[in-house]
Structures are given as C-alpha cells and as structure tokens.
C-alpha cells in the first residue's frame, strides 16, 4: 500500500508580516575612490551603477524615503526601494547624482548643516572627505533630491545632554529648511545609534520619519531600519541582503 502523503506545511507567517510588507531602505554614504576606506562607507561610481542596474533588472525603482512612504500609505509601492546617502559628501553630486538621473531614480540626502563645506572630522581613521556647502545642497535640492537632517554635527544622540540633543535635532531641521526654502521631513540618526529618548526628541521636533540601521524594538516610523550597501555588495550579496531584510525586520505600522 502506498505511503500516505504528508499535507503541505502551512505558512506560519501571518499575512501582515510577510516579506513584501517590509519596505527596503538602502544606506549609502560616499561615492568615489574606495582605496582607503577603513569604515567601508564608500562605493565607486562603477559599483553603484551595477547596483542600480541590479535593482532595475529586478523591476525595482530607487526613490526617496518620502516617496516610498507616500506610496506605502496608498497601499502601493511594492516595487520601490528607498535610497539614502548619509553625511552629504561632495561626491554625491559627481558620483551618485548623474547615475540617479540616468536611471531615473531618486534618493534622500541626509545632511549636517553645522558642518557646511567641512569634512568628516568625526572619523578618526581614513581620508578627509569634503562635505557639501550651501550651494551644493541647493543644487541637490534643485535636482529633486529629498533633503533630510543628519543632525548638526554628527554626534551620538544617545550620549547627548538635553541641550545638545535639542540643537542637533531641532536646530538642524530649522537651518536646512531656511537653506532650501522647503520643509524637512526626514531625520537620520548619526552612527545609527538610537534610544527611546532620541526617538521622542525627533518625533517632537516635527519630523515625519527617521532612519536608523537596526533599531530593534524601537522600529517604527521614527526608527526605520536600513541595510548598509558597500563596495563588496555584488548582485548576489544584494539579493541575500534584500531577502534577509524582508524576513528579519519587524513590520512598521502604517508603512
């Protein structure tokens, strides 16, 4: 007699927690020479081009976080990926923006208005990388890039006292809005470090959303998880990161 056929296992994942419900936000920094890159924050323009090509071939489109959240709020945007660039290096204009325009993608640029025209002095190792000045920021905004805040000067907000926390969160938003003539809806936690106090400060400051890296139980609209993308991320690694992100990250209510 033939052995009984085992019934298929039921999917243990509730529909609301399946991978497609979790938006993917990619985290970039500098786009240029990565020969001296101890923090792995740089991708070459060639590597970025291959990564954007990978997205397009999968039927995905890179957009700003604001556009991604707007689409998700409408129940749409399953084919959208948020592209973010932290710190505001000048090579965004030369290395990233031409490629974004060619692919008809967009992105969010998180900036430090307290370091306009300065460099990445917070990094003790590696080369000094110049940061955008006011004209460079206006040029990016004029190209349709979403401008967000990365704080004033790139400090760990979980170690800041109340006065410094307010200046970094509220002050940076006001300065960027004055600089660009447009509201600033997005924030990005320096170093990706976040705690409940920082999240509440960002929420009270009027930001619509904020990006972290792996906020764990704090995950929500003001602590969105992101996936680091670097020079070593070939098509296969991107595929794995996308799958892991969708399966491991907690769903964000309303997103």
PDB file of C-alpha atoms in Angstrom:
ATOM      1  CA  UNK A   1       0.000   0.000   0.000  1.00  0.00           C
ATOM      2  CA  UNK A   2       1.311   3.418  -0.885  1.00  0.00           C
ATOM      3  CA  UNK A   3       2.539   5.548   1.976  1.00  0.00           C
ATOM      4  CA  UNK A   4       0.210   8.369   2.970  1.00  0.00           C
ATOM      5  CA  UNK A   5       1.066  11.716   1.504  1.00  0.00           C
ATOM      6  CA  UNK A   6       2.007  14.337   4.071  1.00  0.00           C
ATOM      7  CA  UNK A   7      -0.051  17.521   3.761  1.00  0.00           C
ATOM      8  CA  UNK A   8       1.953  20.646   2.911  1.00  0.00           C
ATOM      9  CA  UNK A   9       3.105  22.712   5.847  1.00  0.00           C
ATOM     10  CA  UNK A  10       1.025  25.808   6.432  1.00  0.00           C
ATOM     11  CA  UNK A  11       2.764  29.131   6.131  1.00  0.00           C
ATOM     12  CA  UNK A  12       3.486  30.132   9.775  1.00  0.00           C
ATOM     13  CA  UNK A  13       3.973  33.774   8.834  1.00  0.00           C
ATOM     14  CA  UNK A  14       0.840  35.948   9.193  1.00  0.00           C
ATOM     15  CA  UNK A  15      -0.044  37.855   6.032  1.00  0.00           C
ATOM     16  CA  UNK A  16       0.736  41.198   7.654  1.00  0.00           C
ATOM     17  CA  UNK A  17       4.266  40.011   8.415  1.00  0.00           C
ATOM     18  CA  UNK A  18       5.228  38.503   5.093  1.00  0.00           C
ATOM     19  CA  UNK A  19       8.317  39.888   3.389  1.00  0.00           C
ATOM     20  CA  UNK A  20       6.506  42.067   0.869  1.00  0.00           C
ATOM     21  CA  UNK A  21       5.090  44.208   3.687  1.00  0.00           C
ATOM     22  CA  UNK A  22       8.515  45.443   4.840  1.00  0.00           C
ATOM     23  CA  UNK A  23       9.958  48.297   2.753  1.00  0.00           C
ATOM     24  CA  UNK A  24      13.652  48.108   1.930  1.00  0.00           C
ATOM     25  CA  UNK A  25      15.771  51.207   2.522  1.00  0.00           C
ATOM     26  CA  UNK A  26      19.397  51.100   1.356  1.00  0.00           C
ATOM     27  CA  UNK A  27      22.059  53.112   3.188  1.00  0.00           C
ATOM     28  CA  UNK A  28      24.919  54.657   1.209  1.00  0.00           C
ATOM     29  CA  UNK A  29      27.489  57.261   2.170  1.00  0.00           C
ATOM     30  CA  UNK A  30      30.305  58.322  -0.205  1.00  0.00           C
ATOM     31  CA  UNK A  31      30.596  57.551  -3.935  1.00  0.00           C
ATOM     32  CA  UNK A  32      34.175  57.787  -5.179  1.00  0.00           C
ATOM     33  CA  UNK A  33      37.638  56.352  -4.573  1.00  0.00           C
ATOM     34  CA  UNK A  34      37.463  53.483  -2.070  1.00  0.00           C
ATOM     35  CA  UNK A  35      41.172  52.549  -2.000  1.00  0.00           C
ATOM     36  CA  UNK A  36      41.447  53.917   1.571  1.00  0.00           C
ATOM     37  CA  UNK A  37      38.143  53.113   3.221  1.00  0.00           C
ATOM     38  CA  UNK A  38      38.518  51.730   6.789  1.00  0.00           C
ATOM     39  CA  UNK A  39      34.842  52.249   7.650  1.00  0.00           C
ATOM     40  CA  UNK A  40      33.564  50.727   4.385  1.00  0.00           C
ATOM     41  CA  UNK A  41      31.451  53.799   3.643  1.00  0.00           C
ATOM     42  CA  UNK A  42      32.461  54.264   0.009  1.00  0.00           C
ATOM     43  CA  UNK A  43      31.331  52.692  -3.252  1.00  0.00           C
ATOM     44  CA  UNK A  44      32.848  53.528  -6.605  1.00  0.00           C
ATOM     45  CA  UNK A  45      30.606  55.010  -9.300  1.00  0.00           C
ATOM     46  CA  UNK A  46      31.091  51.796 -11.276  1.00  0.00           C
ATOM     47  CA  UNK A  47      29.883  49.659  -8.371  1.00  0.00           C
ATOM     48  CA  UNK A  48      26.918  51.958  -7.772  1.00  0.00           C
ATOM     49  CA  UNK A  49      25.988  51.691 -11.441  1.00  0.00           C
ATOM     50  CA  UNK A  50      25.994  47.893 -11.197  1.00  0.00           C
ATOM     51  CA  UNK A  51      23.870  48.026  -8.038  1.00  0.00           C
ATOM     52  CA  UNK A  52      21.312  50.331  -9.621  1.00  0.00           C
ATOM     53  CA  UNK A  53      21.272  48.073 -12.683  1.00  0.00           C
ATOM     54  CA  UNK A  54      20.527  45.121 -10.391  1.00  0.00           C
ATOM     55  CA  UNK A  55      17.553  46.976  -8.928  1.00  0.00           C
ATOM     56  CA  UNK A  56      16.182  47.841 -12.356  1.00  0.00           C
ATOM     57  CA  UNK A  57      16.546  44.266 -13.628  1.00  0.00           C
ATOM     58  CA  UNK A  58      14.504  43.054 -10.664  1.00  0.00           C
ATOM     59  CA  UNK A  59      11.758  45.520 -11.538  1.00  0.00           C
ATOM     60  CA  UNK A  60      12.615  47.795  -8.606  1.00  0.00           C
ATOM     61  CA  UNK A  61      12.974  51.571  -8.644  1.00  0.00           C
ATOM     62  CA  UNK A  62      15.052  53.660  -6.260  1.00  0.00           C
ATOM     63  CA  UNK A  63      13.210  56.608  -4.712  1.00  0.00           C
ATOM     64  CA  UNK A  64      13.449  58.995  -1.775  1.00  0.00           C
ATOM     65  CA  UNK A  65      12.174  57.783   1.577  1.00  0.00           C
ATOM     66  CA  UNK A  66       9.363  60.341   1.420  1.00  0.00           C
ATOM     67  CA  UNK A  67       8.154  58.963  -1.916  1.00  0.00           C
ATOM     68  CA  UNK A  68       8.437  55.418  -0.612  1.00  0.00           C
ATOM     69  CA  UNK A  69       6.340  56.211   2.474  1.00  0.00           C
ATOM     70  CA  UNK A  70       3.749  58.111   0.424  1.00  0.00           C
ATOM     71  CA  UNK A  71       3.329  55.125  -1.882  1.00  0.00           C
ATOM     72  CA  UNK A  72       3.084  52.665   1.002  1.00  0.00           C
ATOM     73  CA  UNK A  73       0.430  54.834   2.658  1.00  0.00           C
ATOM     74  CA  UNK A  74      -1.648  54.407  -0.509  1.00  0.00           C
ATOM     75  CA  UNK A  75      -1.177  50.643  -0.406  1.00  0.00           C
ATOM     76  CA  UNK A  76       1.239  50.843  -3.345  1.00  0.00           C
ATOM     77  CA  UNK A  77       4.993  50.945  -3.863  1.00  0.00           C
ATOM     78  CA  UNK A  78       5.904  47.256  -3.592  1.00  0.00           C
ATOM     79  CA  UNK A  79       8.347  47.873  -6.442  1.00  0.00           C
ATOM     80  CA  UNK A  80      10.042  50.820  -4.708  1.00  0.00           C
ATOM     81  CA  UNK A  81      13.305  50.864  -2.758  1.00  0.00           C
ATOM     82  CA  UNK A  82      14.389  53.796  -0.609  1.00  0.00           C
ATOM     83  CA  UNK A  83      17.881  55.082  -1.450  1.00  0.00           C
ATOM     84  CA  UNK A  84      19.615  57.148   1.237  1.00  0.00           C
ATOM     85  CA  UNK A  85      23.020  58.853   1.305  1.00  0.00           C
ATOM     86  CA  UNK A  86      24.342  59.885   4.725  1.00  0.00           C
ATOM     87  CA  UNK A  87      26.655  62.786   5.660  1.00  0.00           C
ATOM     88  CA  UNK A  88      26.392  64.845   2.452  1.00  0.00           C
ATOM     89  CA  UNK A  89      29.768  64.277   0.797  1.00  0.00           C
ATOM     90  CA  UNK A  90      30.529  66.456  -2.213  1.00  0.00           C
ATOM     91  CA  UNK A  91      30.999  63.326  -4.302  1.00  0.00           C
ATOM     92  CA  UNK A  92      27.233  62.820  -4.159  1.00  0.00           C
ATOM     93  CA  UNK A  93      26.974  65.451  -6.899  1.00  0.00           C
ATOM     94  CA  UNK A  94      29.731  63.951  -9.038  1.00  0.00           C
ATOM     95  CA  UNK A  95      29.478  60.240  -8.330  1.00  0.00           C
ATOM     96  CA  UNK A  96      25.870  59.500  -7.381  1.00  0.00           C
ATOM     97  CA  UNK A  97      23.570  62.145  -8.847  1.00  0.00           C
ATOM     98  CA  UNK A  98      24.496  61.595 -12.537  1.00  0.00           C
ATOM     99  CA  UNK A  99      23.730  57.891 -12.155  1.00  0.00           C
ATOM    100  CA  UNK A 100      20.472  58.517 -10.331  1.00  0.00           C
ATOM    101  CA  UNK A 101      19.385  60.845 -13.134  1.00  0.00           C
ATOM    102  CA  UNK A 102      20.399  58.357 -15.824  1.00  0.00           C
ATOM    103  CA  UNK A 103      18.362  55.567 -14.179  1.00  0.00           C
ATOM    104  CA  UNK A 104      15.524  57.997 -13.394  1.00  0.00           C
ATOM    105  CA  UNK A 105      15.890  57.113  -9.723  1.00  0.00           C
ATOM    106  CA  UNK A 106      15.805  59.458  -6.776  1.00  0.00           C
ATOM    107  CA  UNK A 107      17.172  59.444  -3.222  1.00  0.00           C
ATOM    108  CA  UNK A 108      17.217  61.119   0.175  1.00  0.00           C
ATOM    109  CA  UNK A 109      20.356  63.016   1.180  1.00  0.00           C
ATOM    110  CA  UNK A 110      20.894  63.343   4.946  1.00  0.00           C
ATOM    111  CA  UNK A 111      22.958  66.446   5.735  1.00  0.00           C
ATOM    112  CA  UNK A 112      24.873  68.156   8.539  1.00  0.00           C
ATOM    113  CA  UNK A 113      24.165  71.913   8.355  1.00  0.00           C
ATOM    114  CA  UNK A 114      26.583  72.543  11.207  1.00  0.00           C
ATOM    115  CA  UNK A 115      29.472  71.336   9.022  1.00  0.00           C
ATOM    116  CA  UNK A 116      28.722  73.040   5.702  1.00  0.00           C
ATOM    117  CA  UNK A 117      31.786  72.935   3.477  1.00  0.00           C
ATOM    118  CA  UNK A 118      33.709  70.997   6.144  1.00  0.00           C
ATOM    119  CA  UNK A 119      34.764  67.373   6.216  1.00  0.00           C
ATOM    120  CA  UNK A 120      34.199  64.106   8.067  1.00  0.00           C
ATOM    121  CA  UNK A 121      36.165  65.157  11.152  1.00  0.00           C
ATOM    122  CA  UNK A 122      34.194  62.659  13.277  1.00  0.00           C
ATOM    123  CA  UNK A 123      36.062  59.760  11.583  1.00  0.00           C
ATOM    124  CA  UNK A 124      39.461  59.318  13.298  1.00  0.00           C
ATOM    125  CA  UNK A 125      40.683  56.958  10.579  1.00  0.00           C
ATOM    126  CA  UNK A 126      40.798  57.233   6.814  1.00  0.00           C
ATOM    127  CA  UNK A 127      40.942  60.169   4.420  1.00  0.00           C
ATOM    128  CA  UNK A 128      39.208  63.503   4.996  1.00  0.00           C
ATOM    129  CA  UNK A 129      36.231  63.738   2.669  1.00  0.00           C
ATOM    130  CA  UNK A 130      34.770  67.179   1.845  1.00  0.00           C
ATOM    131  CA  UNK A 131      31.125  67.888   2.630  1.00  0.00           C
ATOM    132  CA  UNK A 132      28.650  69.877   0.573  1.00  0.00           C
ATOM    133  CA  UNK A 133      28.407  73.597   1.130  1.00  0.00           C
ATOM    134  CA  UNK A 134      25.195  75.610   0.914  1.00  0.00           C
ATOM    135  CA  UNK A 135      25.357  75.932  -2.876  1.00  0.00           C
ATOM    136  CA  UNK A 136      25.887  72.189  -3.265  1.00  0.00           C
ATOM    137  CA  UNK A 137      22.889  71.437  -1.077  1.00  0.00           C
ATOM    138  CA  UNK A 138      20.720  73.811  -3.063  1.00  0.00           C
ATOM    139  CA  UNK A 139      21.887  72.166  -6.274  1.00  0.00           C
ATOM    140  CA  UNK A 140      20.903  68.715  -4.992  1.00  0.00           C
ATOM    141  CA  UNK A 141      17.526  70.028  -3.831  1.00  0.00           C
ATOM    142  CA  UNK A 142      17.029  71.707  -7.194  1.00  0.00           C
ATOM    143  CA  UNK A 143      17.519  68.321  -8.860  1.00  0.00           C
ATOM    144  CA  UNK A 144      14.612  66.944  -6.846  1.00  0.00           C
ATOM    145  CA  UNK A 145      16.669  65.071  -4.253  1.00  0.00           C
ATOM    146  CA  UNK A 146      14.931  64.920  -0.878  1.00  0.00           C
ATOM    147  CA  UNK A 147      16.907  66.816   1.766  1.00  0.00           C
ATOM    148  CA  UNK A 148      16.886  65.369   5.290  1.00  0.00           C
ATOM    149  CA  UNK A 149      18.735  66.077   8.515  1.00  0.00           C
ATOM    150  CA  UNK A 150      21.601  64.026   9.945  1.00  0.00           C
ATOM    151  CA  UNK A 151      21.838  66.353  12.932  1.00  0.00           C
ATOM    152  CA  UNK A 152      24.014  69.442  13.088  1.00  0.00           C
ATOM    153  CA  UNK A 153      27.487  67.994  13.588  1.00  0.00           C
ATOM    154  CA  UNK A 154      27.286  64.156  13.607  1.00  0.00           C
ATOM    155  CA  UNK A 155      27.198  63.321  17.315  1.00  0.00           C
ATOM    156  CA  UNK A 156      25.866  60.211  19.034  1.00  0.00           C
ATOM    157  CA  UNK A 157      22.452  61.387  20.216  1.00  0.00           C
ATOM    158  CA  UNK A 158      22.221  58.664  22.841  1.00  0.00           C
ATOM    159  CA  UNK A 159      25.134  60.366  24.653  1.00  0.00           C
ATOM    160  CA  UNK A 160      23.979  63.972  24.209  1.00  0.00           C
ATOM    161  CA  UNK A 161      22.569  66.059  27.042  1.00  0.00           C
ATOM    162  CA  UNK A 162      19.172  67.691  26.635  1.00  0.00           C
ATOM    163  CA  UNK A 163      20.507  70.967  25.215  1.00  0.00           C
ATOM    164  CA  UNK A 164      22.743  69.274  22.662  1.00  0.00           C
ATOM    165  CA  UNK A 165      20.011  66.838  21.667  1.00  0.00           C
ATOM    166  CA  UNK A 166      17.608  69.710  21.004  1.00  0.00           C
ATOM    167  CA  UNK A 167      20.191  71.630  18.984  1.00  0.00           C
ATOM    168  CA  UNK A 168      21.121  68.622  16.876  1.00  0.00           C
ATOM    169  CA  UNK A 169      17.530  67.630  16.148  1.00  0.00           C
ATOM    170  CA  UNK A 170      15.523  70.855  16.112  1.00  0.00           C
ATOM    171  CA  UNK A 171      18.292  73.254  15.123  1.00  0.00           C
ATOM    172  CA  UNK A 172      19.384  71.208  12.129  1.00  0.00           C
ATOM    173  CA  UNK A 173      15.845  70.995  10.799  1.00  0.00           C
ATOM    174  CA  UNK A 174      15.355  74.761  11.016  1.00  0.00           C
ATOM    175  CA  UNK A 175      18.690  75.519   9.331  1.00  0.00           C
ATOM    176  CA  UNK A 176      18.082  73.145   6.445  1.00  0.00           C
ATOM    177  CA  UNK A 177      14.571  74.487   5.895  1.00  0.00           C
ATOM    178  CA  UNK A 178      15.952  78.011   5.779  1.00  0.00           C
ATOM    179  CA  UNK A 179      18.707  76.928   3.410  1.00  0.00           C
ATOM    180  CA  UNK A 180      16.463  75.114   0.935  1.00  0.00           C
ATOM    181  CA  UNK A 181      13.212  77.024   1.387  1.00  0.00           C
ATOM    182  CA  UNK A 182      11.352  73.742   1.879  1.00  0.00           C
ATOM    183  CA  UNK A 183      10.199  71.722   4.896  1.00  0.00           C
ATOM    184  CA  UNK A 184      12.486  68.962   6.143  1.00  0.00           C
ATOM    185  CA  UNK A 185      10.525  65.808   6.933  1.00  0.00           C
ATOM    186  CA  UNK A 186      13.241  63.173   7.412  1.00  0.00           C
ATOM    187  CA  UNK A 187      15.930  62.592  10.022  1.00  0.00           C
ATOM    188  CA  UNK A 188      18.788  60.098  10.194  1.00  0.00           C
ATOM    189  CA  UNK A 189      20.483  59.091  13.466  1.00  0.00           C
ATOM    190  CA  UNK A 190      24.273  59.577  13.328  1.00  0.00           C
ATOM    191  CA  UNK A 191      26.153  56.269  13.637  1.00  0.00           C
ATOM    192  CA  UNK A 192      22.758  54.569  13.534  1.00  0.00           C
ATOM    193  CA  UNK A 193      22.622  54.718  17.335  1.00  0.00           C
ATOM    194  CA  UNK A 194      19.175  55.316  18.739  1.00  0.00           C
ATOM    195  CA  UNK A 195      17.294  55.065  22.014  1.00  0.00           C
ATOM    196  CA  UNK A 196      13.768  55.924  23.141  1.00  0.00           C
ATOM    197  CA  UNK A 197      14.834  59.426  24.234  1.00  0.00           C
ATOM    198  CA  UNK A 198      16.301  60.258  20.821  1.00  0.00           C
ATOM    199  CA  UNK A 199      13.241  58.864  19.031  1.00  0.00           C
ATOM    200  CA  UNK A 200      10.934  61.014  21.149  1.00  0.00           C
ATOM    201  CA  UNK A 201      13.058  64.129  20.520  1.00  0.00           C
ATOM    202  CA  UNK A 202      12.888  63.545  16.763  1.00  0.00           C
ATOM    203  CA  UNK A 203       9.150  62.964  16.877  1.00  0.00           C
ATOM    204  CA  UNK A 204       8.551  66.121  18.946  1.00  0.00           C
ATOM    205  CA  UNK A 205      10.694  68.157  16.556  1.00  0.00           C
ATOM    206  CA  UNK A 206       8.100  67.524  13.846  1.00  0.00           C
ATOM    207  CA  UNK A 207       9.895  65.064  11.596  1.00  0.00           C
ATOM    208  CA  UNK A 208       7.601  62.766   9.674  1.00  0.00           C
ATOM    209  CA  UNK A 209      10.051  59.870   9.788  1.00  0.00           C
ATOM    210  CA  UNK A 210      13.569  58.952  10.846  1.00  0.00           C
ATOM    211  CA  UNK A 211      16.074  56.361   9.652  1.00  0.00           C
ATOM    212  CA  UNK A 212      18.301  54.182  11.807  1.00  0.00           C
ATOM    213  CA  UNK A 213      20.122  50.935  10.971  1.00  0.00           C
ATOM    214  CA  UNK A 214      18.837  48.152  13.222  1.00  0.00           C
ATOM    215  CA  UNK A 215      16.589  49.794  15.851  1.00  0.00           C
ATOM    216  CA  UNK A 216      15.185  46.505  17.160  1.00  0.00           C
ATOM    217  CA  UNK A 217      12.146  47.028  19.421  1.00  0.00           C
ATOM    218  CA  UNK A 218      12.178  50.770  18.648  1.00  0.00           C
ATOM    219  CA  UNK A 219      11.374  50.062  14.991  1.00  0.00           C
ATOM    220  CA  UNK A 220       8.655  52.393  13.756  1.00  0.00           C
ATOM    221  CA  UNK A 221       8.117  55.474  11.575  1.00  0.00           C
ATOM    222  CA  UNK A 222      10.724  57.360  13.626  1.00  0.00           C
ATOM    223  CA  UNK A 223      13.208  54.487  13.663  1.00  0.00           C
ATOM    224  CA  UNK A 224      13.120  52.838  10.240  1.00  0.00           C
ATOM    225  CA  UNK A 225      15.614  50.017   9.650  1.00  0.00           C
ATOM    226  CA  UNK A 226      18.043  50.251   6.745  1.00  0.00           C
ATOM    227  CA  UNK A 227      20.516  47.947   5.012  1.00  0.00           C
ATOM    228  CA  UNK A 228      24.118  49.088   4.579  1.00  0.00           C
ATOM    229  CA  UNK A 229      25.297  48.859   0.955  1.00  0.00           C
ATOM    230  CA  UNK A 230      29.024  48.905   0.249  1.00  0.00           C
ATOM    231  CA  UNK A 231      31.671  48.221  -2.353  1.00  0.00           C
ATOM    232  CA  UNK A 232      31.587  44.461  -1.777  1.00  0.00           C
ATOM    233  CA  UNK A 233      27.872  44.195  -2.471  1.00  0.00           C
ATOM    234  CA  UNK A 234      27.635  42.399  -5.787  1.00  0.00           C
ATOM    235  CA  UNK A 235      24.334  41.214  -7.253  1.00  0.00           C
ATOM    236  CA  UNK A 236      24.373  38.003  -5.195  1.00  0.00           C
ATOM    237  CA  UNK A 237      25.089  39.837  -1.930  1.00  0.00           C
ATOM    238  CA  UNK A 238      22.345  42.368  -2.670  1.00  0.00           C
ATOM    239  CA  UNK A 239      19.929  39.506  -3.285  1.00  0.00           C
ATOM    240  CA  UNK A 240      20.777  37.986   0.105  1.00  0.00           C
ATOM    241  CA  UNK A 241      20.543  41.341   1.888  1.00  0.00           C
ATOM    242  CA  UNK A 242      17.130  42.028   0.390  1.00  0.00           C
ATOM    243  CA  UNK A 243      15.798  38.627   1.444  1.00  0.00           C
ATOM    244  CA  UNK A 244      17.276  38.857   4.945  1.00  0.00           C
ATOM    245  CA  UNK A 245      15.960  42.374   5.406  1.00  0.00           C
ATOM    246  CA  UNK A 246      12.447  41.391   4.437  1.00  0.00           C
ATOM    247  CA  UNK A 247      12.379  38.316   6.653  1.00  0.00           C
ATOM    248  CA  UNK A 248      14.165  39.645   9.732  1.00  0.00           C
ATOM    249  CA  UNK A 249      12.892  43.194  10.102  1.00  0.00           C
ATOM    250  CA  UNK A 250       9.784  43.946  12.092  1.00  0.00           C
ATOM    251  CA  UNK A 251       6.880  45.412  10.143  1.00  0.00           C
ATOM    252  CA  UNK A 252       6.381  49.143  10.632  1.00  0.00           C
ATOM    253  CA  UNK A 253       2.836  50.134  11.475  1.00  0.00           C
ATOM    254  CA  UNK A 254       1.342  52.285   8.759  1.00  0.00           C
ATOM    255  CA  UNK A 255       4.232  51.639   6.321  1.00  0.00           C
TER     256      UNK A 255
END
